[in-house]
Amino acid sequence: MDKIVIHGGKKLRGEVLVSGAKNAVLPIMAAALLGEDTSYIENVPNLKDVHTMIKLLRVLGVKANMVGHTVEIKPGNNLKAVAPYNLVSTMRASVCVLGPLLGRLNKVEVSLPGGCVIGSRPIDLHLKGLEALGAQITIEHGYVRAHAPKGLRGADVYLGGNFGSSVLATANVMMAATLARGTTYVENAACEPELVDLAEFLNKMGAKIKGHGSHLIQVEGVKKLRGTRHAVIPDRIEAGTFMVAATVVRNGDVVVRNCNPDHNHALIDKLTQAGAIVTKAKNVVRIRRNGLLHPVEVTTLPYPGFPTDLQAQMMALATVTPGISVITEKIYPDRFMHVSELNRMGCKIFLEGSSAIVHGIKHLSGAPVMASDLRASAALVLAGLAAEGVTEVHRVYHLDRGYERIEEKLSRLGASIKREKE
Ligand code: EPU
């Protein structure tokens, strides 16, 4: 197992290149199952989750390979319908194969993903949507078994849940509906940029989807889909993590390249309120910290609100912002595993229900800390960059699920950061 060792307090200056979006590429790889021939997906980040998805596709009888940053997926005609526990339990996004396999084979068995460290993560909305399209669903022996004996048919599907819309439930229903008979309307659909990218990929395959990026998606079913070529969008969460990094250290001045600034309005707005100077151009954001930071109030919401996947990183910034910041989590009310680790670095964060009250201090003090999930790991790295002394972030395999060579990218900006064996 690796750890990341950071000597804090260094300036961050220069340019950093953002990789392709993990949360776009995973459903897109699953969507390639719908095609009758090969798809080529470009700008794919080299991440553990991408390799897990490749393994899962192979178990499903698909030829899948990654060469450089391109993934080639050849579904063939011998698809298998079972996504097993050993893979689904390591990556929740495996649930994305539910919709495409049901669309292609009219039957599928996917292991139930279960909860995870960021909180309870049910899949009731996925199942509700697929049932509306005509699937008969049972849960047996830890597996979701879905079967559509007469094939799927278009329907009106309402996908709102207690925590708003669901990204992957929208993805699953949209993917299944591409091969259904008739037209599907998904209401209260999620409108995250990753879903827009998925819809564009599906349309290139021959699907007829409209309204993606809004809360009402229309999918007119077609008989079959072909393979295609598509480059995935830049990762807005990775881009956002670098923007916070430039703000968390004193005198940060970082140009984040190959990003889409329009996907990060909510973060840029909060960083500007916090005192960062942000300038935007096409595919580029420059972010500078100049002087003292100001406390902020942040509430996570579905897109275009502030993303839950940047909540922990924003909290790292709040810990070095004198005064009281309040961070409220509305998507995953328990996603606060990073709080106790940040407190080990000398700050005071109190939890009040789904809000964190952060008493920022001038200097965090470096400490050994434990990563609990992907975004919490990123927050600990950011805190380590700002802290005095040495921070060791343990269990960085979480980080490798979603950030491609983050220590190399930060090191090129001037951070003193390296990966070591435990
Ligand atoms: N929810 C339900 N029922 C469902 C599905 C979701 O109640 O059937 C609830 C969830 O428990 C949560 C809320 O709805 O409270 C939103 O969850 P959503 O379904 O949108 O999450 P997801 O699709 O499973 C994706 C990302 C997550 C990201 C969330 C929210 C991927 C692979 N994962 O998950 O990314 O946090 O959307 O934006 O796209 C990460 O990258 O670190 C990560 C966790």
Short mmCIF file of N, CA and C in Angstrom, two decimals, residues 135-305:
data_model
loop_
_atom_site.label_atom_id
_atom_site.label_comp_id
_atom_site.label_asym_id
_atom_site.label_seq_id
_atom_site.Cartn_x
_atom_site.Cartn_y
_atom_site.Cartn_z
N ALA A 135 -39.61 -3.67 -17.08
CA ALA A 135 -38.80 -4.76 -16.51
C ALA A 135 -39.49 -5.31 -15.26
N GLN A 136 -39.41 -6.62 -15.11
CA GLN A 136 -39.86 -7.23 -13.85
C GLN A 136 -38.61 -7.41 -13.00
N ILE A 137 -38.66 -6.89 -11.78
CA ILE A 137 -37.43 -6.88 -10.99
C ILE A 137 -37.62 -7.60 -9.67
N THR A 138 -36.68 -8.46 -9.34
CA THR A 138 -36.68 -9.08 -8.01
C THR A 138 -35.29 -8.90 -7.41
N ILE A 139 -35.24 -8.95 -6.09
CA ILE A 139 -33.94 -8.91 -5.40
C ILE A 139 -33.78 -10.28 -4.75
N GLU A 140 -32.78 -11.00 -5.18
CA GLU A 140 -32.59 -12.35 -4.62
C GLU A 140 -31.11 -12.59 -4.39
N HIS A 141 -30.80 -13.12 -3.21
CA HIS A 141 -29.41 -13.50 -2.88
C HIS A 141 -28.41 -12.37 -3.14
N GLY A 142 -28.82 -11.15 -2.85
CA GLY A 142 -27.89 -10.01 -3.01
C GLY A 142 -27.77 -9.52 -4.44
N TYR A 143 -28.62 -10.03 -5.32
CA TYR A 143 -28.56 -9.59 -6.73
C TYR A 143 -29.88 -8.95 -7.15
N VAL A 144 -29.77 -7.93 -8.01
CA VAL A 144 -30.97 -7.40 -8.68
C VAL A 144 -31.14 -8.25 -9.93
N ARG A 145 -32.32 -8.85 -10.06
CA ARG A 145 -32.61 -9.62 -11.28
C ARG A 145 -33.70 -8.90 -12.04
N ALA A 146 -33.37 -8.45 -13.23
CA ALA A 146 -34.35 -7.72 -14.04
C ALA A 146 -34.57 -8.49 -15.33
N HIS A 147 -35.84 -8.53 -15.73
CA HIS A 147 -36.22 -9.36 -16.87
C HIS A 147 -37.34 -8.63 -17.60
N ALA A 148 -37.23 -8.49 -18.90
CA ALA A 148 -38.30 -7.84 -19.66
C ALA A 148 -38.73 -8.80 -20.76
N PRO A 149 -39.62 -9.77 -20.42
CA PRO A 149 -39.94 -10.85 -21.37
C PRO A 149 -40.47 -10.32 -22.70
N LYS A 150 -41.20 -9.19 -22.64
CA LYS A 150 -41.76 -8.67 -23.90
C LYS A 150 -40.91 -7.54 -24.46
N GLY A 151 -39.71 -7.35 -23.91
CA GLY A 151 -38.86 -6.23 -24.36
C GLY A 151 -39.26 -4.95 -23.63
N LEU A 152 -38.39 -3.96 -23.65
CA LEU A 152 -38.69 -2.71 -22.95
C LEU A 152 -39.57 -1.83 -23.85
N ARG A 153 -40.41 -1.03 -23.19
CA ARG A 153 -41.23 -0.07 -23.96
C ARG A 153 -41.13 1.31 -23.31
N GLY A 154 -41.21 2.33 -24.15
CA GLY A 154 -41.09 3.71 -23.68
C GLY A 154 -42.16 4.04 -22.65
N ALA A 155 -41.85 4.95 -21.74
CA ALA A 155 -42.82 5.31 -20.68
C ALA A 155 -42.46 6.68 -20.12
N ASP A 156 -43.37 7.22 -19.31
CA ASP A 156 -43.07 8.45 -18.55
C ASP A 156 -42.46 8.01 -17.23
N VAL A 157 -41.28 8.50 -16.93
CA VAL A 157 -40.58 8.06 -15.72
C VAL A 157 -40.24 9.28 -14.88
N TYR A 158 -40.67 9.28 -13.62
CA TYR A 158 -40.33 10.40 -12.74
C TYR A 158 -39.20 9.93 -11.82
N LEU A 159 -38.05 10.62 -11.86
CA LEU A 159 -36.87 10.11 -11.14
C LEU A 159 -36.44 10.97 -9.94
N GLY A 160 -37.36 11.76 -9.41
CA GLY A 160 -36.98 12.57 -8.23
C GLY A 160 -36.93 11.71 -6.99
N GLY A 161 -35.92 11.93 -6.15
CA GLY A 161 -35.82 11.20 -4.88
C GLY A 161 -35.75 12.20 -3.73
N ASN A 162 -35.59 11.69 -2.51
CA ASN A 162 -35.53 12.57 -1.33
C ASN A 162 -34.33 13.50 -1.35
N PHE A 163 -33.30 13.14 -2.11
CA PHE A 163 -32.10 13.97 -2.15
C PHE A 163 -31.92 14.60 -3.53
N GLY A 164 -33.04 14.73 -4.24
CA GLY A 164 -32.98 15.35 -5.57
C GLY A 164 -32.89 14.28 -6.64
N SER A 165 -32.40 14.68 -7.79
CA SER A 165 -32.31 13.74 -8.91
C SER A 165 -31.12 12.81 -8.68
N SER A 166 -31.07 11.72 -9.44
CA SER A 166 -29.95 10.78 -9.30
C SER A 166 -29.20 10.69 -10.62
N VAL A 167 -27.88 10.86 -10.54
CA VAL A 167 -27.06 10.88 -11.75
C VAL A 167 -27.10 9.51 -12.44
N LEU A 168 -26.73 8.47 -11.71
CA LEU A 168 -26.60 7.17 -12.38
C LEU A 168 -27.95 6.51 -12.64
N ALA A 169 -29.01 6.87 -11.86
CA ALA A 169 -30.34 6.34 -12.19
C ALA A 169 -30.78 6.95 -13.52
N THR A 170 -30.52 8.25 -13.70
CA THR A 170 -30.85 8.89 -14.98
C THR A 170 -30.08 8.21 -16.10
N ALA A 171 -28.80 7.92 -15.85
CA ALA A 171 -27.96 7.27 -16.87
C ALA A 171 -28.54 5.90 -17.23
N ASN A 172 -28.89 5.12 -16.21
CA ASN A 172 -29.39 3.76 -16.48
C ASN A 172 -30.69 3.77 -17.28
N VAL A 173 -31.60 4.67 -16.89
CA VAL A 173 -32.90 4.70 -17.57
C VAL A 173 -32.72 5.21 -19.01
N MET A 174 -31.88 6.24 -19.15
CA MET A 174 -31.64 6.79 -20.49
C MET A 174 -31.03 5.71 -21.40
N MET A 175 -30.05 4.96 -20.86
CA MET A 175 -29.40 3.93 -21.68
C MET A 175 -30.38 2.83 -22.06
N ALA A 176 -31.17 2.36 -21.07
CA ALA A 176 -32.13 1.28 -21.37
C ALA A 176 -33.15 1.75 -22.39
N ALA A 177 -33.58 3.02 -22.27
CA ALA A 177 -34.66 3.54 -23.13
C ALA A 177 -34.23 3.68 -24.58
N THR A 178 -32.91 3.73 -24.84
CA THR A 178 -32.48 3.92 -26.23
C THR A 178 -32.95 2.77 -27.13
N LEU A 179 -33.08 1.56 -26.54
CA LEU A 179 -33.48 0.41 -27.37
C LEU A 179 -34.93 -0.04 -27.06
N ALA A 180 -35.66 0.80 -26.30
CA ALA A 180 -37.05 0.42 -25.98
C ALA A 180 -37.96 0.76 -27.17
N ARG A 181 -39.13 0.12 -27.21
CA ARG A 181 -40.12 0.48 -28.25
C ARG A 181 -40.83 1.76 -27.82
N GLY A 182 -40.85 2.77 -28.65
CA GLY A 182 -41.58 3.98 -28.31
C GLY A 182 -40.72 5.00 -27.58
N THR A 183 -41.39 6.03 -27.06
CA THR A 183 -40.66 7.18 -26.51
C THR A 183 -40.73 7.21 -24.99
N THR A 184 -39.59 7.53 -24.38
CA THR A 184 -39.51 7.65 -22.91
C THR A 184 -39.29 9.12 -22.55
N TYR A 185 -40.00 9.57 -21.53
CA TYR A 185 -39.74 10.91 -20.98
C TYR A 185 -39.23 10.72 -19.56
N VAL A 186 -38.00 11.18 -19.30
CA VAL A 186 -37.46 11.09 -17.93
C VAL A 186 -37.64 12.46 -17.29
N GLU A 187 -38.52 12.53 -16.29
CA GLU A 187 -38.75 13.80 -15.61
C GLU A 187 -37.96 13.84 -14.32
N ASN A 188 -37.56 15.06 -13.92
CA ASN A 188 -36.66 15.26 -12.78
C ASN A 188 -35.35 14.51 -13.03
N ALA A 189 -34.95 14.52 -14.28
CA ALA A 189 -33.68 13.90 -14.66
C ALA A 189 -32.54 14.73 -14.08
N ALA A 190 -31.43 14.06 -13.77
CA ALA A 190 -30.23 14.80 -13.36
C ALA A 190 -29.67 15.51 -14.59
N CYS A 191 -29.03 16.67 -14.38
CA CYS A 191 -28.52 17.39 -15.57
C CYS A 191 -27.03 17.67 -15.46
N GLU A 192 -26.30 16.80 -14.76
CA GLU A 192 -24.85 16.94 -14.63
C GLU A 192 -24.17 16.87 -16.02
N PRO A 193 -23.06 17.59 -16.21
CA PRO A 193 -22.36 17.56 -17.51
C PRO A 193 -21.97 16.15 -17.94
N GLU A 194 -21.74 15.25 -16.98
CA GLU A 194 -21.34 13.88 -17.34
C GLU A 194 -22.50 13.16 -18.05
N LEU A 195 -23.74 13.53 -17.67
CA LEU A 195 -24.90 12.92 -18.34
C LEU A 195 -25.09 13.48 -19.73
N VAL A 196 -24.74 14.75 -19.90
CA VAL A 196 -24.81 15.36 -21.23
C VAL A 196 -23.81 14.64 -22.14
N ASP A 197 -22.63 14.38 -21.59
CA ASP A 197 -21.60 13.69 -22.37
C ASP A 197 -22.07 12.28 -22.74
N LEU A 198 -22.69 11.60 -21.78
CA LEU A 198 -23.22 10.25 -22.05
C LEU A 198 -24.27 10.31 -23.16
N ALA A 199 -25.17 11.28 -23.07
CA ALA A 199 -26.23 11.38 -24.09
C ALA A 199 -25.60 11.66 -25.46
N GLU A 200 -24.55 12.49 -25.48
CA GLU A 200 -23.93 12.78 -26.77
C GLU A 200 -23.25 11.54 -27.35
N PHE A 201 -22.66 10.75 -26.47
CA PHE A 201 -22.06 9.48 -26.91
C PHE A 201 -23.15 8.58 -27.50
N LEU A 202 -24.27 8.46 -26.77
CA LEU A 202 -25.35 7.58 -27.23
C LEU A 202 -25.92 8.08 -28.57
N ASN A 203 -26.06 9.40 -28.71
CA ASN A 203 -26.58 9.93 -29.98
C ASN A 203 -25.62 9.63 -31.14
N LYS A 204 -24.30 9.66 -30.84
CA LYS A 204 -23.35 9.30 -31.90
C LYS A 204 -23.51 7.82 -32.28
N MET A 205 -23.98 7.02 -31.31
CA MET A 205 -24.19 5.59 -31.61
C MET A 205 -25.48 5.37 -32.40
N GLY A 206 -26.26 6.44 -32.54
CA GLY A 206 -27.52 6.31 -33.30
C GLY A 206 -28.76 6.47 -32.43
N ALA A 207 -28.58 6.76 -31.14
CA ALA A 207 -29.75 6.96 -30.26
C ALA A 207 -30.41 8.28 -30.60
N LYS A 208 -31.68 8.42 -30.14
CA LYS A 208 -32.40 9.67 -30.40
C LYS A 208 -32.79 10.28 -29.05
N ILE A 209 -31.85 11.03 -28.49
CA ILE A 209 -32.08 11.63 -27.17
C ILE A 209 -32.12 13.14 -27.33
N LYS A 210 -33.10 13.76 -26.64
CA LYS A 210 -33.18 15.22 -26.64
C LYS A 210 -33.36 15.68 -25.20
N GLY A 211 -33.01 16.92 -24.94
CA GLY A 211 -33.31 17.52 -23.63
C GLY A 211 -32.24 17.23 -22.57
N HIS A 212 -31.17 16.48 -22.94
CA HIS A 212 -30.13 16.19 -21.95
C HIS A 212 -29.51 17.51 -21.50
N GLY A 213 -29.21 17.59 -20.21
CA GLY A 213 -28.73 18.86 -19.66
C GLY A 213 -29.89 19.64 -19.04
N SER A 214 -31.14 19.16 -19.26
CA SER A 214 -32.30 19.77 -18.60
C SER A 214 -32.92 18.70 -17.70
N HIS A 215 -34.01 19.07 -17.00
CA HIS A 215 -34.64 18.09 -16.11
C HIS A 215 -35.65 17.19 -16.84
N LEU A 216 -35.83 17.43 -18.15
CA LEU A 216 -36.74 16.56 -18.91
C LEU A 216 -36.01 16.01 -20.13
N ILE A 217 -35.76 14.72 -20.08
CA ILE A 217 -35.03 14.07 -21.19
C ILE A 217 -36.02 13.22 -21.99
N GLN A 218 -35.92 13.34 -23.30
CA GLN A 218 -36.79 12.54 -24.18
C GLN A 218 -35.92 11.54 -24.94
N VAL A 219 -36.32 10.28 -24.89
CA VAL A 219 -35.56 9.24 -25.61
C VAL A 219 -36.51 8.49 -26.52
N GLU A 220 -36.27 8.61 -27.82
CA GLU A 220 -37.11 7.86 -28.77
C GLU A 220 -36.36 6.57 -29.07
N GLY A 221 -36.96 5.46 -28.77
CA GLY A 221 -36.26 4.18 -28.94
C GLY A 221 -35.92 3.88 -30.39
N VAL A 222 -34.78 3.22 -30.60
CA VAL A 222 -34.40 2.79 -31.96
C VAL A 222 -34.15 1.28 -31.93
N LYS A 223 -34.04 0.67 -33.11
CA LYS A 223 -33.90 -0.80 -33.15
C LYS A 223 -32.51 -1.26 -32.72
N LYS A 224 -31.49 -0.53 -33.20
CA LYS A 224 -30.14 -0.92 -32.79
C LYS A 224 -29.19 0.27 -32.78
N LEU A 225 -28.08 0.08 -32.10
CA LEU A 225 -27.06 1.14 -32.01
C LEU A 225 -25.75 0.60 -32.56
N ARG A 226 -24.95 1.53 -33.10
CA ARG A 226 -23.65 1.11 -33.65
C ARG A 226 -22.54 1.57 -32.70
N GLY A 227 -21.31 1.12 -32.98
CA GLY A 227 -20.17 1.63 -32.23
C GLY A 227 -19.83 3.04 -32.70
N THR A 228 -19.04 3.77 -31.92
CA THR A 228 -18.68 5.12 -32.33
C THR A 228 -17.35 5.52 -31.70
N ARG A 229 -16.94 6.76 -31.97
CA ARG A 229 -15.70 7.30 -31.39
C ARG A 229 -16.06 8.58 -30.64
N HIS A 230 -15.51 8.74 -29.46
CA HIS A 230 -15.93 9.89 -28.65
C HIS A 230 -14.82 10.24 -27.65
N ALA A 231 -14.57 11.53 -27.50
CA ALA A 231 -13.59 11.97 -26.47
C ALA A 231 -14.37 12.50 -25.27
N VAL A 232 -14.07 12.00 -24.09
CA VAL A 232 -14.85 12.41 -22.91
C VAL A 232 -14.45 13.82 -22.46
N ILE A 233 -15.39 14.45 -21.77
CA ILE A 233 -15.18 15.83 -21.28
C ILE A 233 -14.11 15.84 -20.18
N PRO A 234 -13.53 17.02 -19.93
CA PRO A 234 -12.56 17.12 -18.83
C PRO A 234 -13.23 16.90 -17.47
N ASP A 235 -12.46 16.48 -16.52
CA ASP A 235 -12.98 16.17 -15.18
C ASP A 235 -13.14 17.45 -14.37
N ARG A 236 -14.41 17.84 -14.15
CA ARG A 236 -14.63 19.13 -13.44
C ARG A 236 -14.24 19.02 -11.96
N ILE A 237 -14.26 17.80 -11.43
CA ILE A 237 -13.91 17.66 -10.01
C ILE A 237 -12.38 17.72 -9.85
N GLU A 238 -11.67 17.11 -10.79
CA GLU A 238 -10.20 17.23 -10.73
C GLU A 238 -9.81 18.70 -10.94
N ALA A 239 -10.42 19.35 -11.94
CA ALA A 239 -10.13 20.77 -12.20
C ALA A 239 -10.40 21.58 -10.94
N GLY A 240 -11.55 21.31 -10.32
CA GLY A 240 -11.94 22.05 -9.11
C GLY A 240 -10.95 21.80 -7.97
N THR A 241 -10.45 20.59 -7.88
CA THR A 241 -9.49 20.27 -6.81
C THR A 241 -8.22 21.11 -7.00
N PHE A 242 -7.77 21.27 -8.25
CA PHE A 242 -6.58 22.12 -8.48
C PHE A 242 -6.88 23.58 -8.20
N MET A 243 -8.12 24.00 -8.49
CA MET A 243 -8.47 25.41 -8.20
C MET A 243 -8.43 25.65 -6.69
N VAL A 244 -8.94 24.69 -5.93
CA VAL A 244 -8.88 24.85 -4.47
C VAL A 244 -7.41 24.80 -4.01
N ALA A 245 -6.62 23.93 -4.63
CA ALA A 245 -5.19 23.82 -4.25
C ALA A 245 -4.50 25.18 -4.41
N ALA A 246 -4.82 25.89 -5.51
CA ALA A 246 -4.17 27.18 -5.76
C ALA A 246 -4.59 28.21 -4.71
N THR A 247 -5.74 28.00 -4.09
CA THR A 247 -6.26 28.97 -3.12
C THR A 247 -5.83 28.61 -1.69
N VAL A 248 -5.62 27.34 -1.45
CA VAL A 248 -5.35 26.89 -0.08
C VAL A 248 -3.92 27.27 0.35
N VAL A 249 -3.00 27.38 -0.61
CA VAL A 249 -1.62 27.75 -0.24
C VAL A 249 -1.44 29.26 -0.38
N ARG A 250 -0.52 29.81 0.38
CA ARG A 250 -0.24 31.25 0.26
C ARG A 250 0.38 31.52 -1.11
N ASN A 251 0.06 32.61 -1.74
CA ASN A 251 0.64 33.02 -3.03
C ASN A 251 0.48 31.98 -4.14
N GLY A 252 -0.60 31.22 -4.10
CA GLY A 252 -0.85 30.28 -5.20
C GLY A 252 -1.17 31.05 -6.48
N ASP A 253 -0.71 30.54 -7.61
CA ASP A 253 -1.02 31.15 -8.92
C ASP A 253 -0.95 30.04 -9.96
N VAL A 254 -2.11 29.47 -10.25
CA VAL A 254 -2.12 28.25 -11.07
C VAL A 254 -3.05 28.43 -12.27
N VAL A 255 -2.57 27.98 -13.42
CA VAL A 255 -3.39 27.97 -14.63
C VAL A 255 -3.87 26.53 -14.84
N VAL A 256 -5.18 26.34 -14.76
CA VAL A 256 -5.75 25.00 -14.92
C VAL A 256 -6.18 24.88 -16.38
N ARG A 257 -5.50 24.01 -17.13
CA ARG A 257 -5.77 23.88 -18.57
C ARG A 257 -6.58 22.63 -18.88
N ASN A 258 -7.17 22.62 -20.06
CA ASN A 258 -8.00 21.50 -20.51
C ASN A 258 -9.17 21.25 -19.57
N CYS A 259 -9.78 22.38 -19.11
CA CYS A 259 -10.99 22.21 -18.29
C CYS A 259 -12.11 23.01 -18.95
N ASN A 260 -13.34 22.79 -18.50
CA ASN A 260 -14.44 23.60 -19.00
C ASN A 260 -14.91 24.50 -17.86
N PRO A 261 -14.52 25.79 -17.88
CA PRO A 261 -14.87 26.68 -16.76
C PRO A 261 -16.38 26.73 -16.52
N ASP A 262 -17.19 26.52 -17.58
CA ASP A 262 -18.65 26.57 -17.41
C ASP A 262 -19.16 25.45 -16.50
N HIS A 263 -18.38 24.39 -16.34
CA HIS A 263 -18.82 23.29 -15.48
C HIS A 263 -18.50 23.56 -14.01
N ASN A 264 -17.80 24.64 -13.74
CA ASN A 264 -17.38 24.89 -12.35
C ASN A 264 -17.84 26.26 -11.82
N HIS A 265 -18.99 26.75 -12.34
CA HIS A 265 -19.46 28.07 -11.90
C HIS A 265 -19.63 28.15 -10.39
N ALA A 266 -20.24 27.10 -9.80
CA ALA A 266 -20.57 27.16 -8.37
C ALA A 266 -19.28 27.27 -7.54
N LEU A 267 -18.27 26.49 -7.93
CA LEU A 267 -17.00 26.53 -7.18
C LEU A 267 -16.31 27.88 -7.39
N ILE A 268 -16.26 28.33 -8.63
CA ILE A 268 -15.56 29.59 -8.92
C ILE A 268 -16.21 30.73 -8.14
N ASP A 269 -17.53 30.70 -8.05
CA ASP A 269 -18.26 31.73 -7.30
C ASP A 269 -17.82 31.71 -5.83
N LYS A 270 -17.72 30.53 -5.24
CA LYS A 270 -17.34 30.43 -3.82
C LYS A 270 -15.87 30.80 -3.61
N LEU A 271 -15.02 30.40 -4.54
CA LEU A 271 -13.60 30.74 -4.38
C LEU A 271 -13.40 32.24 -4.51
N THR A 272 -14.19 32.87 -5.38
CA THR A 272 -14.09 34.32 -5.52
C THR A 272 -14.55 34.99 -4.22
N GLN A 273 -15.65 34.49 -3.65
CA GLN A 273 -16.10 35.04 -2.35
C GLN A 273 -15.03 34.84 -1.28
N ALA A 274 -14.30 33.74 -1.40
CA ALA A 274 -13.27 33.44 -0.39
C ALA A 274 -12.04 34.33 -0.57
N GLY A 275 -11.96 35.02 -1.71
CA GLY A 275 -10.84 35.96 -1.89
C GLY A 275 -9.89 35.58 -3.01
N ALA A 276 -10.18 34.51 -3.74
CA ALA A 276 -9.29 34.16 -4.86
C ALA A 276 -9.59 35.07 -6.05
N ILE A 277 -8.57 35.27 -6.88
CA ILE A 277 -8.77 36.04 -8.11
C ILE A 277 -8.83 35.04 -9.25
N VAL A 278 -9.98 35.01 -9.92
CA VAL A 278 -10.18 33.98 -10.94
C VAL A 278 -10.36 34.64 -12.30
N THR A 279 -9.60 34.19 -13.29
CA THR A 279 -9.84 34.65 -14.66
C THR A 279 -10.08 33.43 -15.54
N LYS A 280 -11.05 33.58 -16.45
CA LYS A 280 -11.45 32.42 -17.26
C LYS A 280 -11.25 32.72 -18.73
N ALA A 281 -10.89 31.70 -19.48
CA ALA A 281 -10.89 31.79 -20.94
C ALA A 281 -11.38 30.43 -21.42
N LYS A 282 -11.39 30.23 -22.74
CA LYS A 282 -11.89 28.95 -23.25
C LYS A 282 -10.97 27.81 -22.74
N ASN A 283 -11.52 26.87 -22.07
CA ASN A 283 -10.79 25.69 -21.58
C ASN A 283 -9.69 25.99 -20.56
N VAL A 284 -9.67 27.20 -20.02
CA VAL A 284 -8.60 27.57 -19.08
C VAL A 284 -9.17 28.40 -17.93
N VAL A 285 -8.66 28.13 -16.73
CA VAL A 285 -8.96 29.00 -15.59
C VAL A 285 -7.64 29.33 -14.91
N ARG A 286 -7.41 30.63 -14.65
CA ARG A 286 -6.24 30.99 -13.85
C ARG A 286 -6.76 31.40 -12.47
N ILE A 287 -6.09 30.90 -11.45
CA ILE A 287 -6.58 31.17 -10.10
C ILE A 287 -5.42 31.58 -9.21
N ARG A 288 -5.63 32.74 -8.55
CA ARG A 288 -4.55 33.29 -7.72
C ARG A 288 -5.06 33.59 -6.33
N ARG A 289 -4.22 33.35 -5.36
CA ARG A 289 -4.58 33.77 -4.01
C ARG A 289 -3.69 34.93 -3.67
N ASN A 290 -4.32 35.96 -3.14
CA ASN A 290 -3.59 37.17 -2.84
C ASN A 290 -4.11 37.69 -1.51
N GLY A 291 -3.38 37.42 -0.43
CA GLY A 291 -3.80 37.95 0.86
C GLY A 291 -4.70 37.01 1.62
N LEU A 292 -5.45 37.58 2.57
CA LEU A 292 -6.26 36.78 3.50
C LEU A 292 -7.49 36.18 2.85
N LEU A 293 -7.90 35.06 3.37
CA LEU A 293 -9.12 34.43 2.86
C LEU A 293 -10.32 34.86 3.71
N HIS A 294 -11.50 34.76 3.12
CA HIS A 294 -12.74 35.09 3.85
C HIS A 294 -13.56 33.81 4.03
N PRO A 295 -14.24 33.71 5.20
CA PRO A 295 -15.06 32.51 5.42
C PRO A 295 -16.22 32.44 4.41
N VAL A 296 -16.69 31.23 4.14
CA VAL A 296 -17.79 31.07 3.18
C VAL A 296 -18.87 30.16 3.75
N GLU A 297 -20.05 30.25 3.16
CA GLU A 297 -21.12 29.28 3.44
C GLU A 297 -21.34 28.50 2.16
N VAL A 298 -21.27 27.21 2.28
CA VAL A 298 -21.40 26.36 1.09
C VAL A 298 -22.46 25.29 1.35
N THR A 299 -23.36 25.10 0.40
CA THR A 299 -24.33 24.01 0.49
C THR A 299 -24.24 23.18 -0.78
N THR A 300 -24.05 21.88 -0.63
CA THR A 300 -23.96 21.04 -1.83
C THR A 300 -25.35 20.78 -2.38
N LEU A 301 -25.45 20.76 -3.69
CA LEU A 301 -26.74 20.56 -4.37
C LEU A 301 -26.47 19.85 -5.70
N PRO A 302 -27.51 19.28 -6.30
CA PRO A 302 -27.30 18.73 -7.65
C PRO A 302 -26.85 19.85 -8.59
N TYR A 303 -26.21 19.48 -9.70
CA TYR A 303 -25.73 20.44 -10.69
C TYR A 303 -26.89 21.32 -11.17
N PRO A 304 -26.74 22.61 -11.33
CA PRO A 304 -25.49 23.38 -11.31
C PRO A 304 -25.11 23.92 -9.93
N GLY A 305 -25.66 23.33 -8.86
CA GLY A 305 -25.27 23.74 -7.51
C GLY A 305 -23.86 23.28 -7.17
#
